Short mmCIF file of C-alpha atoms in Angstrom, two decimals:
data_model
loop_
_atom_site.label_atom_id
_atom_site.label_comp_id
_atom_site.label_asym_id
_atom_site.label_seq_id
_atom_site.Cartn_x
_atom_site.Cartn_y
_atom_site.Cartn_z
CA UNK A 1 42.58 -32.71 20.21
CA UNK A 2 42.30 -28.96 19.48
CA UNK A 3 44.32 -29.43 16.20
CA UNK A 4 41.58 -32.08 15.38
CA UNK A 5 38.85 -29.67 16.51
CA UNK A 6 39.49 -27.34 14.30
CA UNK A 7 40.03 -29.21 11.19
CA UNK A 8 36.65 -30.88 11.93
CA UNK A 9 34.99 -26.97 12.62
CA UNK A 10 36.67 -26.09 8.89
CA UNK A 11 35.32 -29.21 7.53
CA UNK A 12 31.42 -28.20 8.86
CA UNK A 13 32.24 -24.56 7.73
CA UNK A 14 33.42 -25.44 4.23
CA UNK A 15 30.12 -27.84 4.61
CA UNK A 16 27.95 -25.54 5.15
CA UNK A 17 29.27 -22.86 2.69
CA UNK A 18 29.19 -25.32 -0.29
CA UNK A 19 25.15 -25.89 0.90
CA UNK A 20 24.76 -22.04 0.62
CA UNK A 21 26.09 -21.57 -2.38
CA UNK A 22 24.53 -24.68 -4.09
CA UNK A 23 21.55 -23.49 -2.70
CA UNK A 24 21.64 -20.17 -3.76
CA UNK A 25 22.86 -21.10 -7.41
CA UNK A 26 19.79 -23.64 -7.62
CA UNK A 27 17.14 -20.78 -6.53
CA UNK A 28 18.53 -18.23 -9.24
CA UNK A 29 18.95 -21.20 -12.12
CA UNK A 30 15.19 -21.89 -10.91
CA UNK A 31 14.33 -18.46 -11.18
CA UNK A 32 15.71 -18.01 -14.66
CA UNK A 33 14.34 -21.08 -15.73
CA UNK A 34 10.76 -19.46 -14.66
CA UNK A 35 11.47 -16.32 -16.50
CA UNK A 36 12.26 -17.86 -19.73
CA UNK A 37 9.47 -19.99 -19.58
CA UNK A 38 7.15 -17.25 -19.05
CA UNK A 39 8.78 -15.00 -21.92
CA UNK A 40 8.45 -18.36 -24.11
CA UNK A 41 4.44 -18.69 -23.30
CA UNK A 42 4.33 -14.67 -24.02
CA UNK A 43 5.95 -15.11 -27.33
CA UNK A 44 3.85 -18.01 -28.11
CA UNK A 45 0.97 -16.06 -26.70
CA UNK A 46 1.89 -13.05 -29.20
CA UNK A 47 2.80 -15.23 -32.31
CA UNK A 48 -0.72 -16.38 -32.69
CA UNK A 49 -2.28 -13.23 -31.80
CA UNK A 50 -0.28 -11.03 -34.20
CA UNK A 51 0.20 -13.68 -37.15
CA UNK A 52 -2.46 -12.23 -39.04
CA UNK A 53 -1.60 -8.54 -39.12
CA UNK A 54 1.91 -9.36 -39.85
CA UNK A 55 0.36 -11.36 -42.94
CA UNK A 56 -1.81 -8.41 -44.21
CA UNK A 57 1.60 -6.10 -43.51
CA UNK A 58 3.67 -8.17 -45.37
CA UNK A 59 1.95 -10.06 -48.35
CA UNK A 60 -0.73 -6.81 -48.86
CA UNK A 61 -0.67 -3.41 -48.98
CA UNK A 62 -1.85 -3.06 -45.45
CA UNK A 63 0.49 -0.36 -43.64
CA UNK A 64 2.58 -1.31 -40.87
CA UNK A 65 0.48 -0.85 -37.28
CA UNK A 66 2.09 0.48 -34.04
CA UNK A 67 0.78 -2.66 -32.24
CA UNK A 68 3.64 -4.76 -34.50
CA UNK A 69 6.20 -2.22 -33.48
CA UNK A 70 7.68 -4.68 -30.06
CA UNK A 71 8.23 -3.11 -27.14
CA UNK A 72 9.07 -6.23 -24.88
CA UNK A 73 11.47 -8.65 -24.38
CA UNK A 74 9.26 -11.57 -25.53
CA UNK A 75 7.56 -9.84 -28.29
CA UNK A 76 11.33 -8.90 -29.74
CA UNK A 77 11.63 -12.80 -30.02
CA UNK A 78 7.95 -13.51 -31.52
CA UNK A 79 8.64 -10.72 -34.56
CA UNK A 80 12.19 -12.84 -34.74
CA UNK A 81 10.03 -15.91 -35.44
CA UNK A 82 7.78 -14.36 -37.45
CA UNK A 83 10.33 -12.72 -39.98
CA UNK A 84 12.36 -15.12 -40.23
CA UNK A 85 9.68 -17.72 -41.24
CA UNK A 86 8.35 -15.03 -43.96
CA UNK A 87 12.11 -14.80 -44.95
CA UNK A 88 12.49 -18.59 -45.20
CA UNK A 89 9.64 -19.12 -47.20
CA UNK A 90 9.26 -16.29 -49.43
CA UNK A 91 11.59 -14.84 -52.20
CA UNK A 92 9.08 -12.07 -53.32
CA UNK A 93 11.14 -9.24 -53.39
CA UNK A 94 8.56 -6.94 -51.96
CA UNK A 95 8.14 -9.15 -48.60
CA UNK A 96 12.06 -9.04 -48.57
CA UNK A 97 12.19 -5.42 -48.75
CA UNK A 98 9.61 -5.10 -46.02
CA UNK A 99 11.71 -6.79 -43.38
CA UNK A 100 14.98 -5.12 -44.07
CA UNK A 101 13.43 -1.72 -43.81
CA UNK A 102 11.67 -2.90 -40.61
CA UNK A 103 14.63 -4.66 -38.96
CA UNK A 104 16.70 -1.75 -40.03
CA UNK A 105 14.32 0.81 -38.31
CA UNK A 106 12.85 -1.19 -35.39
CA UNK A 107 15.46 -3.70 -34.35
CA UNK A 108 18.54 -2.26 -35.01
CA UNK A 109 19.08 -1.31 -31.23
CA UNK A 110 18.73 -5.01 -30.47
CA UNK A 111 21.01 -6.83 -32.49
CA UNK A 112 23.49 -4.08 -31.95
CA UNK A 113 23.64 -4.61 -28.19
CA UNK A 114 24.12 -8.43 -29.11
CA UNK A 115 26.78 -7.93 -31.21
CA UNK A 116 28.70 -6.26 -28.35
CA UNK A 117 27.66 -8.81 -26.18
CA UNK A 118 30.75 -11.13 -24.30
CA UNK A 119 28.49 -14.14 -24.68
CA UNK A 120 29.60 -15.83 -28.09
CA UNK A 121 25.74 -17.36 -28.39
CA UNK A 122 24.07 -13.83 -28.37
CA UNK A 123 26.95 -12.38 -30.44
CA UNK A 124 25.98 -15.09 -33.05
CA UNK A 125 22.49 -14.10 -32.91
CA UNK A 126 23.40 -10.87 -34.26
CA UNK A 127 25.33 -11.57 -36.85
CA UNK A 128 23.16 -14.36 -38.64
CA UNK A 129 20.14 -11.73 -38.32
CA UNK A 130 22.39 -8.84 -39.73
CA UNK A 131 22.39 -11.24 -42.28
CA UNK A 132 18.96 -12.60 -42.42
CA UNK A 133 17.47 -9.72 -42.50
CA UNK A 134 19.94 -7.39 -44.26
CA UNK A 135 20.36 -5.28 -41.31
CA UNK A 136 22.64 -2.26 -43.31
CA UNK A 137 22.80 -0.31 -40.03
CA UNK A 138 25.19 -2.79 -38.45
CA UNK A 139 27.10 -3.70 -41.88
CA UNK A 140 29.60 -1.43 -40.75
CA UNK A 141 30.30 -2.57 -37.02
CA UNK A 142 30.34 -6.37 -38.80
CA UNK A 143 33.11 -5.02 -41.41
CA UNK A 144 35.07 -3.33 -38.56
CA UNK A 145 35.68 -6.52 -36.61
CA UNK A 146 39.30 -7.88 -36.06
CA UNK A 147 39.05 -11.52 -37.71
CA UNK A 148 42.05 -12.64 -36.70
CA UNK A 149 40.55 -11.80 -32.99
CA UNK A 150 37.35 -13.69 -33.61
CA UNK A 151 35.64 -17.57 -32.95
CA UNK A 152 35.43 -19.94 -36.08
CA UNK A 153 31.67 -19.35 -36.24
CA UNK A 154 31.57 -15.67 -36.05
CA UNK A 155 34.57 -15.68 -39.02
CA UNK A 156 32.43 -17.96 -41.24
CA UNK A 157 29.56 -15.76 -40.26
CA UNK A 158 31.60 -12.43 -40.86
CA UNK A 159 33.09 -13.80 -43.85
CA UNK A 160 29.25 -14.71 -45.46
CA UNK A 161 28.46 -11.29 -44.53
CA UNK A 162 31.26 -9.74 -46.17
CA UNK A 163 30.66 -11.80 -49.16
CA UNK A 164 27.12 -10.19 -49.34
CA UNK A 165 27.63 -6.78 -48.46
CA UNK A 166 31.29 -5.89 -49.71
CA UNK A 167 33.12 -8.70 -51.92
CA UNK A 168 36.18 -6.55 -52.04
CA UNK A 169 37.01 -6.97 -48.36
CA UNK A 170 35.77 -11.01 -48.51
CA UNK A 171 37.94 -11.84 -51.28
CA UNK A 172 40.80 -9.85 -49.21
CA UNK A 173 39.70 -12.20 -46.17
CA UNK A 174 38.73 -15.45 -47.91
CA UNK A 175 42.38 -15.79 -49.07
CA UNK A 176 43.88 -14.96 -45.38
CA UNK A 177 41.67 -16.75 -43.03
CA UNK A 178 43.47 -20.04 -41.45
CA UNK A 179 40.64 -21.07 -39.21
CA UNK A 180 37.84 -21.43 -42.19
CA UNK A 181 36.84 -25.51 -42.95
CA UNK A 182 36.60 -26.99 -46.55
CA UNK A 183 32.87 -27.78 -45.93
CA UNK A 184 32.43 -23.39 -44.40
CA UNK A 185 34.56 -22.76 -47.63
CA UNK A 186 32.19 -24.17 -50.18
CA UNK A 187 28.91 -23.46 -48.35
CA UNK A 188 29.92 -19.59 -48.69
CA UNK A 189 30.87 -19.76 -52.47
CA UNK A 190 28.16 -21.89 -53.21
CA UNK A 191 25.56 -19.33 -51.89
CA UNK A 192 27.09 -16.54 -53.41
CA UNK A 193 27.23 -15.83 -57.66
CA UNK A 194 29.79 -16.88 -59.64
CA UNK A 195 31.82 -13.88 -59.86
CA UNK A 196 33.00 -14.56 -56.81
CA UNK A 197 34.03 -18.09 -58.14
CA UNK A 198 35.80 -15.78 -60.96
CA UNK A 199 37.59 -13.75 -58.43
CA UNK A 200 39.46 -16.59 -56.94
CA UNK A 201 40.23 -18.65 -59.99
CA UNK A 202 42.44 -14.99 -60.34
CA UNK A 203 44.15 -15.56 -56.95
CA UNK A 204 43.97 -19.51 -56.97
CA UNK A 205 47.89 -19.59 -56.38
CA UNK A 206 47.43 -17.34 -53.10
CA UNK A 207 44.84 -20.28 -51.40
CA UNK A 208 46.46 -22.92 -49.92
CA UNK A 209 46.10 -26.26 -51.10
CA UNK A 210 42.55 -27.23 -49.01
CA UNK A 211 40.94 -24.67 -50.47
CA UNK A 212 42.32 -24.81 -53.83
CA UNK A 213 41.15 -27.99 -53.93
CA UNK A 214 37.34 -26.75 -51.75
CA UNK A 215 37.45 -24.07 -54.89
CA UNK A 216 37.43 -27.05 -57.43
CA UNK A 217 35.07 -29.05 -55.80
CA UNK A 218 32.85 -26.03 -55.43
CA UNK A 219 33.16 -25.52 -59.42
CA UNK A 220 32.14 -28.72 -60.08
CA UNK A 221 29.18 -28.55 -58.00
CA UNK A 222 28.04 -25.06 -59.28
CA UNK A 223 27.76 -26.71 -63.08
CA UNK A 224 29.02 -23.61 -64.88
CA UNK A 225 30.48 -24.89 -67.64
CA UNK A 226 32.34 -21.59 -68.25
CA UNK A 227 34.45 -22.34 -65.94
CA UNK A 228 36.12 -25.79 -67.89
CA UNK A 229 38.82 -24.08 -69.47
CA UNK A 230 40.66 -23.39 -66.16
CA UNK A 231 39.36 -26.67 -64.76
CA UNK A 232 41.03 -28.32 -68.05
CA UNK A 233 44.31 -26.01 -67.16
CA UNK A 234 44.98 -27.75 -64.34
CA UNK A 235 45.29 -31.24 -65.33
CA UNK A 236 49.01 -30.56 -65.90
CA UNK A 237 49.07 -29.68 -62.24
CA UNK A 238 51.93 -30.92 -60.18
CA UNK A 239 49.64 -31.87 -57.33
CA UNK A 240 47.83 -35.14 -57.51
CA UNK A 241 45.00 -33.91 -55.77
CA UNK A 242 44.50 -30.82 -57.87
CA UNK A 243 44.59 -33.61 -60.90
CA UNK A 244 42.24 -35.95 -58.99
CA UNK A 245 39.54 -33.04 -57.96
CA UNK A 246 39.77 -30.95 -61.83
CA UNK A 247 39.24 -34.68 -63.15
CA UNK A 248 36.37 -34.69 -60.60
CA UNK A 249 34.99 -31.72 -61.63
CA UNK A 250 35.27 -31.92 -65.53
CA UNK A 251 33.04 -35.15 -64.73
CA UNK A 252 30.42 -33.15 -62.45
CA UNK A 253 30.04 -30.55 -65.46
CA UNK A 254 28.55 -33.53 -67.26
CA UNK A 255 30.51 -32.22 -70.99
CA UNK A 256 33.73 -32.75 -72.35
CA UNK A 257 34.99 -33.37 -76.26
CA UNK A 258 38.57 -33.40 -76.39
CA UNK A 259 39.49 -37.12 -75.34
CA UNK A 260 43.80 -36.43 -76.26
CA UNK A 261 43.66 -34.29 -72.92
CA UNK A 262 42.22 -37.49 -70.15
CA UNK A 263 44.28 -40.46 -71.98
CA UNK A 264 47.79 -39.42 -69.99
CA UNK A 265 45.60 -40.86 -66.85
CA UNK A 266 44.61 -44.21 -68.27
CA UNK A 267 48.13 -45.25 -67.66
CA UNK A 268 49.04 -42.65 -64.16
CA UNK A 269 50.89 -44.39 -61.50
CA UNK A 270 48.12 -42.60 -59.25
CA UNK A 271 45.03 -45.42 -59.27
CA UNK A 272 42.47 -42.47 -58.31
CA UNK A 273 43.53 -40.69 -61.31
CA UNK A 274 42.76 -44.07 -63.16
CA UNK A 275 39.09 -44.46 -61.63
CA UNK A 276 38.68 -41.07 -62.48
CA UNK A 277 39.31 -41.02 -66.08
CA UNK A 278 37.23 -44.38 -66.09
CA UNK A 279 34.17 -42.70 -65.06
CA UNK A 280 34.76 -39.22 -67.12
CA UNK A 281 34.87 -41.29 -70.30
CA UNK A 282 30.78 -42.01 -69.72
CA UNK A 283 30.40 -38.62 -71.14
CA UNK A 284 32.58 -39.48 -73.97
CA UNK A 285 30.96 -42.12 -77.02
CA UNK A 286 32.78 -45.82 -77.28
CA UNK A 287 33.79 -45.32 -79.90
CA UNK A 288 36.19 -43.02 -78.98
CA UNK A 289 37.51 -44.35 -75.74
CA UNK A 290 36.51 -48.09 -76.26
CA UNK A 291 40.13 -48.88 -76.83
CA UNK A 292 41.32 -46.90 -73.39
CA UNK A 293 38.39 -48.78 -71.34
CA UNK A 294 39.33 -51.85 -72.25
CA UNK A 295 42.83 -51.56 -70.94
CA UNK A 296 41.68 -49.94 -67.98
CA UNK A 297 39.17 -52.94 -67.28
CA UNK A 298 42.41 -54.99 -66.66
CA UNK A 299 44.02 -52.74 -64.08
CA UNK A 300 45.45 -53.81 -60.86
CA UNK A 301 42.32 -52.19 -58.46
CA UNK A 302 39.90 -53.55 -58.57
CA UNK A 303 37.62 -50.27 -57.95
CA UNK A 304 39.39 -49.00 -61.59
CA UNK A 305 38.03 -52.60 -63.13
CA UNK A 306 34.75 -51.88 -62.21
CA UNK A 307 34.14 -48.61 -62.93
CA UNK A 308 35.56 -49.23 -66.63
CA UNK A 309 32.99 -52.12 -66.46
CA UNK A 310 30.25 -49.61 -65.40
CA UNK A 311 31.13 -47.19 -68.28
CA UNK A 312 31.21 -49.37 -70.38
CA UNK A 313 28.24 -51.67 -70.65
CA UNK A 314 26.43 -47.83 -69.81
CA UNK A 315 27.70 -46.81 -73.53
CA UNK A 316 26.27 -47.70 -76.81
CA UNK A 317 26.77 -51.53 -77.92
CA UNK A 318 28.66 -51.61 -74.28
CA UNK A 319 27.56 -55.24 -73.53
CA UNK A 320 28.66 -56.55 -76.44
CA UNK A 321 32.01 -55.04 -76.07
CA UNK A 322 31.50 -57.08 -71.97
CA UNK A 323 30.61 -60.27 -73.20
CA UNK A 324 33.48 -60.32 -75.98
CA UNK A 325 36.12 -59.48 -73.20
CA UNK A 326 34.90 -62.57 -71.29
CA UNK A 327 35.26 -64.94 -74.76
CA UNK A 328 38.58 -63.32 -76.31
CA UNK A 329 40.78 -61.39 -73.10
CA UNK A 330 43.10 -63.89 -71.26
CA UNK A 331 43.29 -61.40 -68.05
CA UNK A 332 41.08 -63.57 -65.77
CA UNK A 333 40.76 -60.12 -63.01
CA UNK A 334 38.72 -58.23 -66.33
CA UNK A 335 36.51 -61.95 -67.52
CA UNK A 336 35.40 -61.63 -63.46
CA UNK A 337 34.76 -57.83 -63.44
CA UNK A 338 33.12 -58.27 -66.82
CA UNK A 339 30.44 -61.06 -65.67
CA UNK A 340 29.78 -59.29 -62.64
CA UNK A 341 28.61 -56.44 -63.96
CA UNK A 342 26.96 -58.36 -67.16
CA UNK A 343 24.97 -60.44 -64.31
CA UNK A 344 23.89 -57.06 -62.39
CA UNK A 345 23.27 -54.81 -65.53
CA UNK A 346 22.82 -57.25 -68.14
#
């Protein structure tokens, strides 16, 4: 009985503790919850009363007031809003200038006590303002940190930064870093200028193969045809994939004249090399790869048949060259392919 007694008095103690503390953790979540929501309605409250005078600061001559200046928690956040709006929407180079030197002088304390923060959220904060607003103060500190040490999103965000504000040290990094995606990979050498682009074409045998191939993929998408020779240099690759995203790429430039370099693929074991070089020869005239098409019409996937179809009826006299494949060619899989696309784009 007393054993049992005082397992029950444990049970009502551990009861009543878990109460407390539940209760205690829902009256300071409550109270937070208050607090933000008043700091939101202040911000809101300080948005629409300061929107103008940030307008005449920024897009006139007007000179910067001490009521702008913030001095509170929730007016910290409404100049946040308001800058980065102006920063989103306008490229003049005057507005631009305007909100570095301010963030630079006025909320440089802020973002700096962020950036040491533990929490990963606020630490973020800080470093895609640094960047937003070109914070130069805090360059430095950004430069200084350990990537190795970091989260994924604070090395892409480093990394951007880096790539901005000293390429030497990003191109150092970009090559290095494990933990960077393809998608990260391209967004930051997409939003950067070519040189960059340039840079790693010189080191492409340091990246691994992901972003080797994020590289490529990049080129393509960037359009700068100055970059075909070394896309052209790699269709001897021993990769497939480096073959299969140059071939890729060659096609996204939209140019090409030398036809003797894309005919080893009409006949590659590898039947994405084959679609490839299907669709590639739409930039090419018939006349030159009519011959090549037509064998490629009668390959074994279908997905190569059809896109030989496509590029072909898309050239000049191209559904003639369709319908005479489905009178004269005894390969029944290329007559089908043929008259399907001859119903849909005839």
């Amino acid at each position: 009985m007393i054993i049992i007694d005082i397992s029950i008095t444990l049970l009502l103690f551990f009861i009543i503790v878990c109460v407390l503390v539940l209760g205690i953790l829902y009256t300071y979540l409550t109270y937070k919850h208050q607090i933000e929501s008043k700091r939101q309605s202040k911000k809101k409250e300080y948005i629409k009363s300061k929107q103008n005078d940030w307008h005449l600061f920024l897009l006139n001559d007007a000179e910067l007031p001490d009521s702008l200046i913030p001095k509170q928690k929730y007016e910290l956040l409404g100049v946040e809003d308001i800058l980065l709006t102006y920063i989103q929407n306008f490229s003049d180079s005057t507005v631009q200038s305007k909100i570095k030197q301010f963030a630079n002088t006025y909320l440089v304390n802020h973002y700096a006590k962020l950036l040491k923060s533990r929490i990963l959220n606020k630490r973020m904060i800080a470093l895609n303002r640094i960047l937003d607003f070109q914070i130069d103060e805090l360059i430095e500190d950004c430069l200084q940190l350990d990537l190795q040490k970091l989260s994924k999103e604070e090395q892409f965000q480093i990394l951007k930064i880096q790539a901005r504000f000293n390429p030497s040290i990003f191109l150092e990094n970009i090559v290095a870093v494990q933990k960077l995606s393809d998608i990260e990979f391209k967004k930051i050498l997409l939003t950067n200028d070519d040189w960059i682009v340039q840079e790693l074409i010189t080191q492409f045998k340091k990246l691994n193969l992901k972003k080797q191939c994020s590289l490529i993929e990049t080129i393509g998408l960037k359009r700068t045809l100055d970059f075909s020779p070394f896309l052209e240099s790699l269709l001897a690759h021993e990769h497939a994939e480096i073959r299969i995203h140059s071939l890729k790429a060659i096609y996204e430039l939209g140019i090409t004249t030398n036809t003797n370099q894309f005919l080893p693929f009409v006949s590659s074991p590898n039947w994405e090399e084959r679609l490839m070089v299907a669709k590639l020869f739409q930039h090419l005239p018939l006349t030159q790869t009519r011959y090549h098409l037509v064998q490629l019409i009668q390959d074994s996937s279908w997905w190569v048949r059809y896109q030989a179809a496509i590029t072909i009826i898309n050239g000049k006299g191209g559904k003639n060259i369709l319908e005479n494949i489905t009178e004269i060619t005894t390969d029944q899989y290329a007559i089908d392919i043929a008259k399907e696309v001859l119903t849909i784009r005839g």
